[in-house]
Each structure stands twice: as C-alpha cells, then as structure tokens.
Coordinates of C-alpha atoms in Angstrom, one line a residue:
X1236 CA 34.1 100.5 -26.3
X1237 CA 37.9 100.2 -26.1
X1238 CA 38.5 103.3 -24.0
X1239 CA 35.7 102.9 -21.5
X1240 CA 36.7 99.2 -21.0
X1241 CA 40.2 100.1 -19.9
X1242 CA 39.0 103.0 -17.8
X1243 CA 36.5 100.9 -15.9
X1244 CA 39.1 98.1 -15.2
X1245 CA 41.7 100.6 -14.1
X1246 CA 39.4 102.6 -11.9
X1247 CA 38.1 99.5 -10.2
X1248 CA 41.7 98.3 -9.5
X1249 CA 42.9 101.7 -8.3
X1250 CA 39.8 102.3 -6.1
X1251 CA 40.1 99.0 -4.4
X1252 CA 43.8 99.5 -3.8
X1253 CA 43.2 103.1 -2.5
X1254 CA 40.8 101.8 0.2
X1255 CA 43.2 99.1 1.3
X1256 CA 41.4 96.0 0.0
X1257 CA 43.9 93.2 0.2
X1258 CA 44.7 90.8 -2.5
X1259 CA 43.2 87.3 -2.2
X1260 CA 43.7 83.9 -3.8
X1261 CA 41.6 83.6 -6.9
X1262 CA 39.2 81.0 -5.5
X1263 CA 38.7 83.1 -2.4
X1264 CA 37.4 85.9 -4.5
X1265 CA 34.3 83.8 -4.9
X1266 CA 33.6 84.2 -1.2
X1267 CA 31.3 86.9 0.0
X1268 CA 31.0 89.1 3.1
X1269 CA 27.5 87.7 3.9
X1270 CA 29.1 84.4 4.8
X1271 CA 29.7 85.3 8.5
X1272 CA 26.8 87.6 9.1
X1273 CA 24.5 84.8 10.2
X1274 CA 26.8 82.5 12.2
X1275 CA 25.8 81.9 15.7
X1276 CA 22.4 83.5 15.4
X1277 CA 19.1 81.7 15.5
X1278 CA 16.3 83.4 13.7
X1279 CA 12.7 82.5 13.0
X1280 CA 11.4 82.9 9.5
X1281 CA 8.7 85.6 9.5
X1282 CA 7.8 86.3 5.9
X1283 CA 7.6 84.7 2.5
X1284 CA 10.8 84.6 0.4
X1285 CA 11.2 85.0 -3.4
X1286 CA 12.0 81.3 -3.7
X1287 CA 8.6 80.4 -2.4
X1288 CA 7.2 81.6 -5.8
X1289 CA 7.6 79.3 -8.8
X1290 CA 8.5 81.5 -11.7
X1291 CA 6.8 81.0 -15.1
X1292 CA 7.3 83.0 -18.2
X1293 CA 4.5 85.5 -18.7
X1294 CA 3.0 83.5 -21.6
X1295 CA 3.0 79.8 -22.0
X1296 CA 4.4 78.6 -25.3
X1297 CA 4.7 74.9 -25.9
X1298 CA 4.3 74.7 -29.7
X1299 CA 7.1 75.3 -32.2
X1300 CA 7.2 74.7 -36.0
X1301 CA 7.8 71.1 -36.9
X1302 CA 11.0 69.6 -38.1
X1303 CA 14.1 68.0 -36.6
X1304 CA 14.6 67.2 -32.9
X1305 CA 14.3 70.7 -31.4
X1306 CA 12.1 70.9 -28.3
X1307 CA 11.3 67.2 -28.3
X1308 CA 11.7 66.8 -24.6
X1309 CA 14.6 64.3 -24.6
X1310 CA 18.2 64.6 -25.8
X1311 CA 20.3 61.6 -26.6
X1312 CA 24.0 62.1 -25.6
X1313 CA 25.0 58.8 -27.1
X1314 CA 23.8 55.8 -25.2
X1315 CA 22.4 58.1 -22.5
X1316 CA 19.1 60.0 -22.8
X1317 CA 18.6 63.0 -20.6
X1318 CA 15.5 65.0 -19.8
X1319 CA 15.3 68.5 -18.2
X1320 CA 13.3 68.5 -14.9
X1321 CA 12.0 71.8 -13.4
X1322 CA 9.7 70.3 -10.7
X1323 CA 11.2 69.7 -7.2
X1324 CA 10.6 68.5 -3.7
X1325 CA 12.0 70.7 -1.1
X1326 CA 14.5 68.9 1.3
X1327 CA 16.0 71.7 3.4
X1328 CA 16.3 75.4 3.7
X1329 CA 18.3 77.9 5.8
X1330 CA 17.2 81.6 6.1
X1331 CA 20.4 83.5 6.7
X1332 CA 23.6 84.1 4.7
X1333 CA 23.8 83.9 0.9
X1334 CA 22.8 86.7 -1.5
X1335 CA 20.8 89.4 0.2
X1336 CA 21.2 87.4 3.5
X1337 CA 18.1 85.3 2.6
X1338 CA 19.6 81.9 2.7
X1339 CA 19.5 78.8 0.5
X1340 CA 17.1 75.9 -0.3
X1341 CA 18.0 72.4 -1.5
X1342 CA 15.7 70.3 -3.5
X1343 CA 15.6 66.9 -5.3
X1344 CA 13.8 66.5 -8.7
X1345 CA 10.3 65.2 -8.8
X1346 CA 8.1 63.9 -11.6
X1347 CA 11.0 61.9 -13.1
X1348 CA 9.8 60.0 -16.2
X1349 CA 9.6 56.2 -16.2
X1350 CA 13.1 54.7 -16.7
X1351 CA 15.0 57.8 -15.8
X1352 CA 17.1 58.3 -12.7
X1353 CA 18.3 61.3 -10.6
X1354 CA 21.8 62.4 -11.2
X1355 CA 21.9 65.0 -8.4
X1356 CA 20.1 67.4 -6.2
X1357 CA 19.4 71.1 -7.0
X1358 CA 20.2 74.2 -4.9
X1359 CA 19.3 77.9 -5.2
X1360 CA 19.6 81.1 -3.2
X1361 CA 16.3 82.2 -1.6
X1362 CA 16.5 85.7 -3.0
X1363 CA 15.0 84.9 -6.4
X1364 CA 11.9 82.9 -7.5
X1365 CA 12.4 79.1 -8.1
X1366 CA 13.3 78.7 -11.7
X1367 CA 15.9 75.9 -11.8
X1368 CA 16.4 72.6 -13.5
X1369 CA 18.4 69.5 -13.4
X1370 CA 18.9 66.7 -15.9
X1371 CA 17.8 63.2 -15.2
X1372 CA 19.1 60.3 -17.3
X1373 CA 18.1 57.0 -18.9
X1374 CA 20.5 54.3 -19.9
X1375 CA 19.9 53.3 -23.6
X1376 CA 23.3 51.8 -24.2
X1377 CA 23.5 48.3 -25.7
X1378 CA 26.7 47.6 -23.7
X1379 CA 25.6 45.4 -20.9
X1380 CA 29.2 45.1 -19.4
X1381 CA 29.7 48.8 -19.2
X1382 CA 26.3 50.5 -19.2
X1383 CA 26.0 54.2 -19.3
X1384 CA 24.7 54.4 -15.7
X1385 CA 25.5 52.5 -12.5
X1386 CA 24.6 52.8 -8.9
X1387 CA 27.2 54.2 -6.5
X1388 CA 29.0 51.7 -4.3
X1389 CA 28.9 54.0 -1.2
X1390 CA 28.5 57.6 0.0
X1391 CA 30.9 60.0 1.7
X1392 CA 29.4 62.6 4.0
X1393 CA 30.6 66.0 2.8
X1394 CA 29.0 68.2 5.4
X1395 CA 26.1 68.5 7.8
X1396 CA 24.5 71.4 9.6
X1397 CA 23.5 69.6 12.8
X1398 CA 25.9 71.5 15.1
X1399 CA 25.2 75.0 13.6
X1400 CA 23.1 77.5 15.4
X1401 CA 21.4 78.9 12.3
X1402 CA 17.8 79.4 11.2
X1403 CA 17.2 76.2 9.3
X1404 CA 14.6 73.5 8.7
X1405 CA 16.5 71.1 10.9
X1406 CA 19.8 69.5 10.0
X1407 CA 20.9 68.7 6.4
X1408 CA 23.4 66.0 5.4
X1409 CA 25.2 66.4 2.0
X1410 CA 26.5 63.2 0.5
X1411 CA 28.9 62.6 -2.4
X1412 CA 28.3 59.3 -4.2
X1413 CA 31.3 57.0 -4.4
X1414 CA 31.3 56.0 -8.1
X1415 CA 32.3 52.5 -9.3
X1416 CA 35.6 52.2 -11.3
X1417 CA 35.2 53.8 -14.7
X1418 CA 32.3 56.0 -13.6
X1419 CA 31.9 59.5 -12.1
X1420 CA 29.4 61.3 -9.8
X1421 CA 27.7 64.3 -11.4
X1422 CA 25.8 65.5 -8.4
X1423 CA 25.0 65.1 -4.6
X1424 CA 22.3 63.6 -2.6
X1425 CA 20.9 65.6 0.4
X1426 CA 19.0 64.1 3.3
X1427 CA 17.6 65.2 6.7
X1428 CA 19.0 62.3 8.7
X1429 CA 22.5 60.9 9.3
X1430 CA 21.6 57.7 7.6
X1431 CA 23.3 57.0 4.3
X1432 CA 20.9 57.3 1.3
X1433 CA 19.9 54.2 -0.6
X1434 CA 22.3 53.2 -3.3
X1435 CA 19.3 53.2 -5.7
X1436 CA 18.7 56.9 -5.0
X1437 CA 21.1 58.2 -7.7
X1438 CA 23.1 57.1 -10.7
X1439 CA 26.8 57.6 -11.6
X1440 CA 27.8 58.0 -15.2
X1441 CA 30.3 56.1 -17.3
X1442 CA 33.5 58.3 -17.5
X1443 CA 33.4 58.5 -21.3
X1444 CA 30.1 60.4 -21.1
X1445 CA 31.5 62.9 -18.6
X1446 CA 33.6 66.1 -18.9
X1447 CA 35.6 68.3 -16.5
X1448 CA 33.5 71.0 -14.8
X1449 CA 34.3 74.2 -12.9
X1450 CA 32.6 76.2 -10.2
X1451 CA 30.9 79.4 -11.2
X1452 CA 28.7 81.4 -8.7
X1453 CA 28.9 80.9 -5.0
X1454 CA 25.4 79.9 -3.8
X1455 CA 26.0 79.8 0.0
X1456 CA 28.8 79.1 2.5
X1457 CA 29.6 78.5 6.1
X1458 CA 33.2 79.0 7.1
X1459 CA 35.2 76.8 4.8
X1460 CA 32.2 74.9 3.5
X1461 CA 30.8 76.2 0.2
X1462 CA 28.0 75.4 -2.3
X1463 CA 28.7 76.4 -5.9
X1464 CA 26.9 76.2 -9.2
X1465 CA 29.0 74.3 -11.8
X1466 CA 29.4 74.2 -15.5
X1467 CA 31.6 72.5 -18.1
X1468 CA 35.2 74.0 -18.1
X1469 CA 35.4 73.9 -21.9
X1470 CA 32.5 75.7 -23.5
X1471 CA 31.9 76.7 -27.1
X1472 CA 30.1 75.8 -30.3
X1473 CA 32.2 72.7 -30.7
X1474 CA 32.6 71.8 -27.0
X1475 CA 30.7 68.6 -26.0
X1476 CA 30.4 69.4 -22.3
X1477 CA 26.8 69.4 -20.9
X1478 CA 25.7 71.2 -17.8
X1479 CA 23.7 69.0 -15.4
X1480 CA 22.1 71.7 -13.3
X1481 CA 23.4 70.2 -10.1
X1482 CA 25.6 71.9 -7.5
X1483 CA 28.9 71.0 -5.9
X1484 CA 29.4 71.1 -2.1
X1485 CA 32.9 70.9 -0.7
X1486 CA 35.4 72.4 1.7
X1487 CA 38.2 74.7 0.9
X1488 CA 39.4 75.4 -2.7
X1489 CA 36.4 74.8 -5.0
X1490 CA 38.5 73.7 -8.0
X1491 CA 38.7 71.1 -9.2
X1492 CA 35.1 70.2 -8.2
X1493 CA 34.4 66.7 -6.8
X1494 CA 31.8 66.0 -9.4
X1495 CA 31.8 66.0 -13.2
X1496 CA 29.6 67.4 -16.0
X1497 CA 28.1 65.3 -18.8
X1498 CA 29.4 65.1 -22.3
X1499 CA 27.7 64.3 -25.6
X1500 CA 29.2 61.9 -28.1
X1501 CA 26.5 62.6 -30.7
X1502 CA 26.6 65.4 -33.3
X1503 CA 26.3 68.7 -31.4
X1504 CA 23.8 70.4 -33.8
X1505 CA 21.4 67.4 -33.7
X1506 CA 18.8 69.1 -31.4
X1507 CA 19.3 72.7 -32.7
X1508 CA 16.4 74.7 -34.2
X1509 CA 15.8 74.9 -38.0
X1510 CA 15.3 78.2 -39.8
X1511 CA 11.5 78.3 -39.2
X1512 CA 12.0 77.5 -35.6
X1513 CA 14.7 80.2 -35.2
X1514 CA 12.2 82.8 -36.6
X1515 CA 9.5 81.5 -34.2
X1516 CA 11.8 81.8 -31.2
X1517 CA 12.6 85.4 -32.1
X1518 CA 9.0 86.2 -32.6
X1519 CA 8.4 85.0 -29.0
X1520 CA 11.6 86.2 -27.3
X1521 CA 13.0 89.1 -29.2
X1522 CA 14.0 91.8 -26.7
X1523 CA 13.1 95.5 -26.6
X1524 CA 16.0 97.9 -25.8
X1525 CA 15.3 101.2 -24.0
X1526 CA 17.7 104.1 -24.8
X1527 CA 18.4 106.8 -22.2
X1528 CA 16.2 109.9 -22.5
X1529 CA 19.4 112.0 -22.9
X1530 CA 21.0 109.7 -25.5
X1531 CA 22.6 111.5 -28.4
X1532 CA 24.3 108.6 -30.2
X1533 CA 21.8 106.1 -31.6
X1534 CA 22.2 102.8 -33.3
X1535 CA 21.8 102.4 -37.0
X1536 CA 21.9 99.6 -39.6
X1537 CA 25.4 98.8 -41.0
X1538 CA 24.0 99.5 -44.5
X1539 CA 22.9 103.0 -43.4
X1540 CA 26.4 103.7 -42.0
X1541 CA 28.1 102.6 -45.2
X1542 CA 25.6 104.4 -47.5
X1543 CA 26.0 107.7 -45.6
X1544 CA 29.6 108.3 -46.2
X1545 CA 31.6 105.9 -44.0
X1546 CA 35.2 105.5 -45.3
X1547 CA 37.7 102.7 -45.5
X1548 CA 41.3 103.7 -44.7
X1549 CA 44.5 101.8 -45.5
X1550 CA 47.8 102.2 -43.6
X1551 CA 50.2 104.2 -45.7
X1552 CA 47.4 105.6 -47.9
X1553 CA 45.6 107.7 -45.2
X1554 CA 45.2 110.6 -47.6
X1555 CA 43.0 108.7 -50.0
X1556 CA 40.3 106.8 -48.1
X1557 CA 37.7 104.8 -50.1
X1558 CA 33.9 105.1 -49.7
X1559 CA 32.5 101.8 -48.5
X1560 CA 30.0 100.0 -50.7
X1561 CA 26.5 99.7 -49.3
X1562 CA 26.9 95.9 -48.9
X1563 CA 30.5 96.1 -47.7
X1564 CA 31.8 94.3 -50.9
X1565 CA 35.0 96.3 -51.0
X1566 CA 36.0 95.6 -47.4
X1567 CA 39.0 93.2 -46.9
X1568 CA 37.7 89.7 -46.4
X1569 CA 40.9 88.0 -45.0
X1570 CA 40.8 86.9 -41.4
X1571 CA 43.6 89.2 -40.2
X1572 CA 43.6 91.8 -37.4
X1573 CA 46.8 93.6 -38.2
X1574 CA 46.0 97.3 -38.2
X1575 CA 46.3 97.6 -41.9
X1576 CA 42.8 98.9 -42.4
X1577 CA 40.2 100.8 -40.4
X1578 CA 36.8 102.5 -40.9
X1579 CA 35.9 106.1 -40.1
X1580 CA 33.1 108.6 -40.3
X1581 CA 32.7 110.8 -43.3
X1582 CA 35.5 113.3 -43.9
X1583 CA 33.4 116.5 -44.2
X1584 CA 32.4 118.0 -40.9
X1585 CA 28.6 118.3 -41.5
X1586 CA 28.2 114.7 -42.5
X1587 CA 30.6 113.5 -39.8
X1588 CA 28.4 115.0 -37.1
X1589 CA 25.2 113.7 -38.7
X1590 CA 26.5 110.1 -39.0
X1591 CA 27.8 110.2 -35.4
X1592 CA 24.2 110.5 -34.2
X1593 CA 23.2 107.3 -35.9
X1594 CA 19.7 106.6 -37.3
X1595 CA 17.3 104.7 -35.1
X1596 CA 14.6 104.1 -37.8
X1597 CA 17.2 102.2 -39.9
X1598 CA 18.5 100.1 -37.0
X1599 CA 18.1 96.3 -37.1
X1600 CA 19.6 93.6 -34.8
X1601 CA 22.1 91.2 -36.3
X1602 CA 21.5 87.6 -35.0
X1603 CA 24.0 84.8 -34.6
X1604 CA 22.6 81.4 -33.6
X1605 CA 25.0 78.8 -32.1
X1606 CA 24.9 75.6 -30.1
X1607 CA 26.1 75.7 -26.5
X1608 CA 26.7 73.3 -23.7
X1609 CA 26.9 70.2 -25.9
X1610 CA 24.0 71.3 -28.1
X1611 CA 21.5 71.1 -25.2
X1612 CA 21.0 74.9 -25.5
X1613 CA 20.7 77.4 -28.3
X1614 CA 22.4 80.7 -27.8
X1615 CA 21.0 83.6 -29.8
X1616 CA 23.5 86.5 -29.8
X1617 CA 21.7 89.7 -30.8
X1618 CA 24.2 92.4 -32.0
X1619 CA 23.5 96.1 -32.4
X1620 CA 25.7 98.6 -34.2
X1621 CA 26.3 102.2 -33.1
X1622 CA 28.3 104.6 -35.4
X1623 CA 29.7 106.4 -32.4
X1624 CA 30.3 105.8 -28.7
X1625 CA 29.9 109.0 -26.7
X1626 CA 32.2 110.5 -24.0
X1627 CA 32.4 108.9 -20.6
X1628 CA 31.1 110.6 -17.4
X1629 CA 32.5 110.3 -13.9
X1630 CA 31.1 110.7 -10.4
X1631 CA 33.7 112.2 -8.0
X1632 CA 32.1 112.3 -4.5
X1633 CA 29.0 114.5 -5.0
X1634 CA 30.1 116.0 -8.3
X1635 CA 29.3 114.6 -11.8
X1636 CA 31.7 115.3 -14.6
X1637 CA 31.9 114.9 -18.3
X1638 CA 35.3 113.4 -19.2
X1639 CA 35.9 115.3 -22.4
X1640 CA 37.1 113.1 -25.2
X1641 CA 37.8 110.2 -22.9
X1642 CA 35.6 107.3 -23.9
X1643 CA 34.8 108.5 -27.4
X1644 CA 35.4 106.2 -30.4
X1645 CA 33.9 105.5 -33.8
X1646 CA 32.1 102.2 -34.2
X1647 CA 30.4 100.4 -31.3
X1648 CA 29.2 96.8 -31.2
X1649 CA 27.0 95.7 -28.3
X1650 CA 24.9 92.6 -27.7
X1651 CA 22.6 90.6 -25.5
X1652 CA 22.3 86.8 -25.7
X1653 CA 19.3 84.6 -25.2
X1654 CA 19.9 81.1 -23.9
X1655 CA 17.0 78.8 -25.0
X1656 CA 16.6 75.2 -23.9
X1657 CA 16.7 72.7 -26.7
X1658 CA 14.6 70.3 -24.6
X1659 CA 11.5 72.5 -24.7
X1660 CA 12.3 75.9 -26.3
X1661 CA 12.0 77.8 -23.1
X1662 CA 14.0 80.9 -22.5
X1663 CA 16.2 80.1 -19.5
X1664 CA 18.7 83.0 -19.3
X1665 CA 19.7 86.3 -20.8
X1666 CA 23.3 87.6 -21.0
X1667 CA 23.8 91.4 -20.8
X1668 CA 27.2 92.6 -22.3
X1669 CA 28.7 95.5 -20.3
X1670 CA 32.0 96.9 -21.7
X1671 CA 34.6 94.1 -21.5
X1672 CA 32.4 91.7 -19.5
X1673 CA 28.7 91.1 -18.6
X1674 CA 26.3 89.1 -16.6
X1675 CA 24.0 86.1 -17.0
X1676 CA 20.6 86.4 -15.4
X1677 CA 17.8 83.8 -15.1
X1678 CA 14.6 84.7 -16.8
X1679 CA 13.1 85.1 -13.4
X1680 CA 15.3 88.1 -12.7
X1681 CA 14.6 90.2 -15.8
X1682 CA 11.7 92.5 -17.0
X1683 CA 9.3 91.5 -19.7
X1684 CA 6.8 93.3 -21.8
X1685 CA 4.5 92.3 -24.6
X1686 CA 4.4 88.7 -23.5
X1687 CA 7.8 86.9 -23.3
X1688 CA 9.9 89.7 -24.7
X1689 CA 12.7 90.8 -22.4
X1690 CA 13.1 94.5 -21.7
X1691 CA 16.6 95.9 -21.1
X1692 CA 18.4 99.2 -21.0
X1693 CA 21.3 100.8 -22.9
X1694 CA 23.6 103.0 -20.9
X1695 CA 23.9 106.7 -21.8
X1696 CA 26.7 107.2 -24.4
X1697 CA 28.5 103.9 -23.4
X1698 CA 25.7 101.6 -24.6
X1699 CA 26.3 98.8 -22.1
X1700 CA 23.3 96.6 -21.5
X1701 CA 21.6 96.4 -18.2
X1702 CA 18.5 94.4 -17.1
X1703 CA 17.1 97.2 -15.0
X1704 CA 17.1 101.1 -15.1
X1705 CA 19.3 103.1 -12.7
X1706 CA 22.9 104.1 -12.0
X1707 CA 25.7 101.6 -12.0
X1708 CA 29.0 103.2 -10.7
X1709 CA 32.0 101.4 -12.1
X1710 CA 34.9 101.8 -9.7
X1711 CA 33.5 102.5 -6.2
X1712 CA 30.8 104.1 -4.1
X1713 CA 32.2 107.6 -4.4
X1714 CA 34.5 107.7 -7.4
X1715 CA 33.9 105.9 -10.6
X1716 CA 32.6 105.9 -14.2
X1717 CA 28.8 106.4 -14.5
X1718 CA 26.7 104.0 -16.4
X1719 CA 23.2 105.6 -16.4
X1720 CA 20.1 103.8 -17.7
X1721 CA 16.5 105.0 -17.8
X1722 CA 13.4 104.4 -19.9
X1723 CA 12.8 107.1 -22.5
X1724 CA 10.7 107.5 -25.6
X1725 CA 13.3 105.9 -27.8
X1726 CA 13.2 102.1 -27.9
X1727 CA 14.5 99.5 -30.4
X1728 CA 12.5 96.4 -31.2
X1729 CA 14.9 93.6 -31.7
X1730 CA 12.2 91.8 -33.6
X1731 CA 13.5 93.7 -36.7
X1732 CA 16.5 91.4 -37.3
X1733 CA 18.8 90.0 -39.9
X1734 CA 20.0 86.4 -39.3
X1735 CA 23.7 86.9 -40.2
X1736 CA 25.2 83.5 -39.1
X1737 CA 24.2 80.0 -38.0
X1738 CA 27.2 77.9 -38.9
X1739 CA 25.5 74.6 -38.2
X1740 CA 22.9 75.3 -40.9
X1741 CA 25.5 75.6 -43.6
X1742 CA 24.5 77.3 -46.8
X1743 CA 21.0 78.0 -45.5
X1744 CA 22.3 81.2 -43.9
X1745 CA 24.4 83.5 -46.1
X1746 CA 26.7 85.7 -44.1
X1747 CA 26.9 89.4 -45.1
X1748 CA 30.3 90.5 -46.5
X1749 CA 30.9 93.0 -43.7
X1750 CA 30.7 90.3 -41.1
X1751 CA 34.0 88.9 -42.4
X1752 CA 35.8 92.2 -42.1
X1753 CA 38.2 91.5 -39.2
X1754 CA 39.9 94.9 -38.7
X1755 CA 38.8 97.9 -36.6
X1756 CA 35.5 99.7 -37.1
X1757 CA 37.0 103.0 -36.1
X1758 CA 40.4 104.8 -36.1
X1759 CA 42.9 104.9 -33.2
X1760 CA 43.7 108.5 -32.3
X1761 CA 45.9 109.7 -29.4
X1762 CA 45.2 112.9 -27.6
X1763 CA 46.8 114.7 -24.7
X1764 CA 45.2 113.4 -21.5
X1765 CA 46.6 116.2 -19.4
X1766 CA 44.7 118.7 -21.6
X1767 CA 41.5 116.8 -21.0
X1768 CA 42.2 116.6 -17.2
X1769 CA 42.9 120.4 -17.0
X1770 CA 39.5 121.1 -18.6
X1771 CA 37.7 118.7 -16.2
X1772 CA 39.5 119.7 -13.0
X1773 CA 38.3 123.3 -13.2
X1774 CA 35.0 122.1 -11.7
X1775 CA 36.7 120.3 -8.7
X1776 CA 37.8 121.4 -5.3
X1777 CA 41.4 120.7 -4.4
X1778 CA 41.0 117.4 -2.6
X1779 CA 38.7 115.9 -5.2
X1780 CA 41.0 117.2 -8.0
X1781 CA 43.9 115.1 -6.6
X1782 CA 41.6 112.0 -6.4
X1783 CA 40.6 112.3 -10.1
X1784 CA 44.3 112.9 -11.1
X1785 CA 45.3 109.8 -9.2
X1786 CA 42.8 107.7 -11.0
X1787 CA 43.4 109.0 -14.5
X1788 CA 47.2 109.2 -14.3
X1789 CA 47.2 105.6 -13.2
X1790 CA 45.6 104.5 -16.4
X1791 CA 47.9 102.6 -18.9
X1792 CA 48.7 104.7 -22.0
X1793 CA 47.0 102.4 -24.4
X1794 CA 43.7 102.9 -22.6
X1795 CA 43.8 106.6 -23.2
X1796 CA 43.8 106.4 -27.0
X1797 CA 40.6 106.6 -29.0
X1798 CA 40.2 103.3 -30.7
X1799 CA 37.4 101.6 -32.6
X1800 CA 36.4 98.1 -31.8
X1801 CA 36.6 95.0 -34.0
X1802 CA 33.4 93.4 -35.3
X1803 CA 31.4 90.5 -33.8
X1804 CA 33.4 87.7 -35.3
X1805 CA 36.6 88.9 -33.6
X1806 CA 35.0 88.5 -30.1
X1807 CA 35.8 85.4 -28.1
X1808 CA 32.1 84.8 -27.5
X1809 CA 31.5 84.3 -31.3
X1810 CA 32.6 80.7 -31.0
X1811 CA 32.9 80.5 -27.2
X1812 CA 30.6 81.1 -24.2
X1813 CA 29.9 84.6 -22.9
X1814 CA 31.9 84.3 -19.7

C-alpha cells in the first residue's frame, strides 16, 4: 500500500502542524494527556473496572500433539529455568489517570512452583481485563561460585504515593533491587509500607543471562514518574532476548531502563512447535477476516493471480512482458530489490478489470512461523494477497471524498500475526498490520468467534487490519484519510492456509518459488496530482478546498506515484519483530 502509507504519514504530520502541536523530545511522546487529569483530586471508586475480571480464552485448550518441548510448561534458558505465571495477588491500585482515566493496578505473582523465585512484580492499566504474565525462575546452574540467581544486597526506593491526593488503595512503595556485582535486576518489588522488602523476596540474574531492554507502552504516570512496559531492545528470529513481563518504574527519561530483560544461551528453536503442532495451533486460533460490505477488490490466491494473466515485466523490455507460470517458476529468484523487474495485471482491458477484483473463493492465507523473544514465543504471521488496492477516500470536515487514483496500486500484501506462548500454547497477543505500521493487542482486547478464533476487519479498499468495526480517521478529527471497516457477508477463513516458511524446521517446509521473488508486485506509474485534485475539489466549498490543497500539495512527490509493494520476505518483520 505504498501510496496510502505515504499519504497517511504526511496527513498526520501536516494536520498536527496545522493545529499548532509543538514538537517534543522522543521519550516525551510516550506521555499522555490523561497524566494530569487526576492530580489533586480524591475520588471514591463506585463501580467495577475491567481489570476486576480475569480474562480466559473462550475455550480451554491444554492438549497439543506430542513431540519436542513445545508447551511443556518450563523453558531452560541455559542454567536458568523459567515458568510463565498468570496468577497474581493484588498489592495496590489507583483509580484515576492512565488509559481511559481508569487507573492502574500492581500485582505480585502467586502460585510460584517449588524452587522458583519471583523476578519482579506485574502492573496493568485498569481499562482491560486482567490477562498478564510474568516469568519466575529456578537456578539449575552447576556453577556454585556464580549461580544463575542471587538475592539483592539492598533496595532503592524509586517512588511512593503517600503524599499524593489521588484515589488509591493506600500508599504504594516501588523498590528497585540493588544487584550484587555481576548480576542485574529484571523487575521491581512493590509494598504498601515504607519498610524495605525482605532480601529473600526477589532474585537478581547473572549478567550473562540478561539482555538490554527498552520501554514500550506507558502504563501510568504522575508528573515525572512513569510506569512502562518493557521488552528486549533487540528482537528477531535470531535474537536471544527474553521478555520477563515485569514493568519499569522511573523518573524522567525512560531509556535506558533501570532493569534488564533475560537472555537465552540455549538454541532458540528448542521449544518451538513441530509441524503437527503448528497445524493444531492454526486449527484452534486461525482468524476470520471480515471484508467491508462495499468492498470491490477482494483477495485471491497467488496461483489464481498468476494463472489469470498476470505479467512479468523487465526494465528495458517493457513492450514484451512474459506471462507468469502458475507456480512462479519463471520469476527471478535472486535476493535483489533493484527495480529491474515488476509484476502487473493482464494487458487486455477486460481481463485487467476482472483480475483487479480478485477471487475470494480461491483465496488462502500464507503462513510464516518464526521464533520470537528468545524462543519463548511462536509468532505466526498470516499473509493475504490482494491483486489490487483500491482508491483512497478522505473526510474533509463533513464531506466524504473519493481521491481518484490516489491510493491505487497493483499487488497488496497484508497480514496479522498471532503470538503464542511456547510455555503452554496459549494465544497471548494478535498484531494487526495497518499500512506502514500496526498495533499489538492482548487476547483480552479482541473479538472471537467459533471458539478461540480471532475475528478482525479489513478496511475498505485499503485492506488495513483492525480488531473492531468502525471508522478510523488517519490524520485528524476533521480532515484525514478514511479507513472504514464493517461486517458484511464476505468473510475469509484463515484456516484455509499454506505453510510457506518455518526456517527453524529446515527442509520440512518447502518455500514456494514466488516467495523468493524480491521485486515489486506491481508497477510504478506517475500521474498528474493537480488533475486529480481538480476533479476532487469540484465537490468542495472554497475554505475546505484550500484545506485539501494544503494537505495534498504538501505530500512528497514519491508518495504520489502508483507503486506496487514488495513481497513478504522484503518486510522487516519477516526476520524481525512487528514493531
């Protein structure tokens, strides 16, 4: 979606500049306006909050096909065994600020197995059901001089809420363990008194088993004090960093965090699912995609696209394109993205329009399975191919506009990603790709149907993936690009899939030839933007006309060309994390 991506980014930038939003330091962009809404107020909690509900998947599934170490409950990182704990004791809550102004709750893990120790507390906003986890650890190292785990030597008080006039369950004290030399803290301890916690409360981890981490989402804050979620800084199919599930609490700039993540020293694929387990996971969790009732450009299988007249063009030989073999065997297989080749629709007008529309009955999802977060999770990227991406639409104040050719391009690859725990096979998160970015959501925040199958929505013409139906306006409240989603009669069951890649399984999975085509899946065509604008502006009053002109004329020239995307293997998330 090359054109829409650029339009969205530029519209957002220009819209924020137009209303006078000042620039901010990168870390300050994590702050949110709700942070000062509750200060100085004392409330009394009057109703239940989403976090009071413990989320469970619609259907319990604790049995997977046998073989290997997948879903065995414990993962060995190399002298350090870890287990994923999802049961908690509540320590403290506050009921203002944070997402939706509903506050935050802090917990410590409960039900810790014999021989395992807490590595840190857990924290979550109150605006969603409780569905978190943290790792607990057991030292299985044979090195008695430098064991994998040690008690802290002291604690530092990071923050307390005793002096704040907020709606809270009494004061909270957040402590950072002081690690012995050669060890690092990977989480905090929280208490309800000013007394330092017992040194036996938590364990620090030998430095060789830790990795650098970074903050992600802001959970809650008060003035300069902030609570963030954290994850390994280096993430990918070969990255050893392991997310602990704990939070970091600190004042001022959040990076670098005061705590570390874990790191595996064992083979990353050791706890990944085998072929039969992958099939079982997809039987349980394969999503259903809802297409907009007004959608005109449907997905198809790649084979259908090739077999219905798709053409391969070569630079310098544009007058003699070559029909693509049904299996893609005549596509270039070298890993170059140099503009020397591109694909296009059939040359004759009738077939071109027919193939543009796609063929939903032929459509299948293309599955890539990869290890993530040091092999403690399995990411299942589910790709969908559309022969054509339709024109963008805009909302300018109260007027909705079609943007002519702006946004159109041949070839459109979209995806969602399932993140499955290798401790127990549970679906923990789903990633929804949206143009050049996307969003991770916990399983507690998405819709399900037919058991544990996620339900999601493809936007009209643009095919971005959304967890819920409705309008998302990209750019601002009054002017922006429309991403409309709604539930219609046309749905795609991702259970009809082709496993196209799982590198860690070696020769057990044979990649289709088209997957290793690294050039564009559509042509680049320039058109006169002013001509497109003139057509659109006829529907606008004077003031709104100038607003639209200001946005479109501010777009960089390369954004206004019609350009097909590259295939899945060219994306950063093929070997890296989603965001």
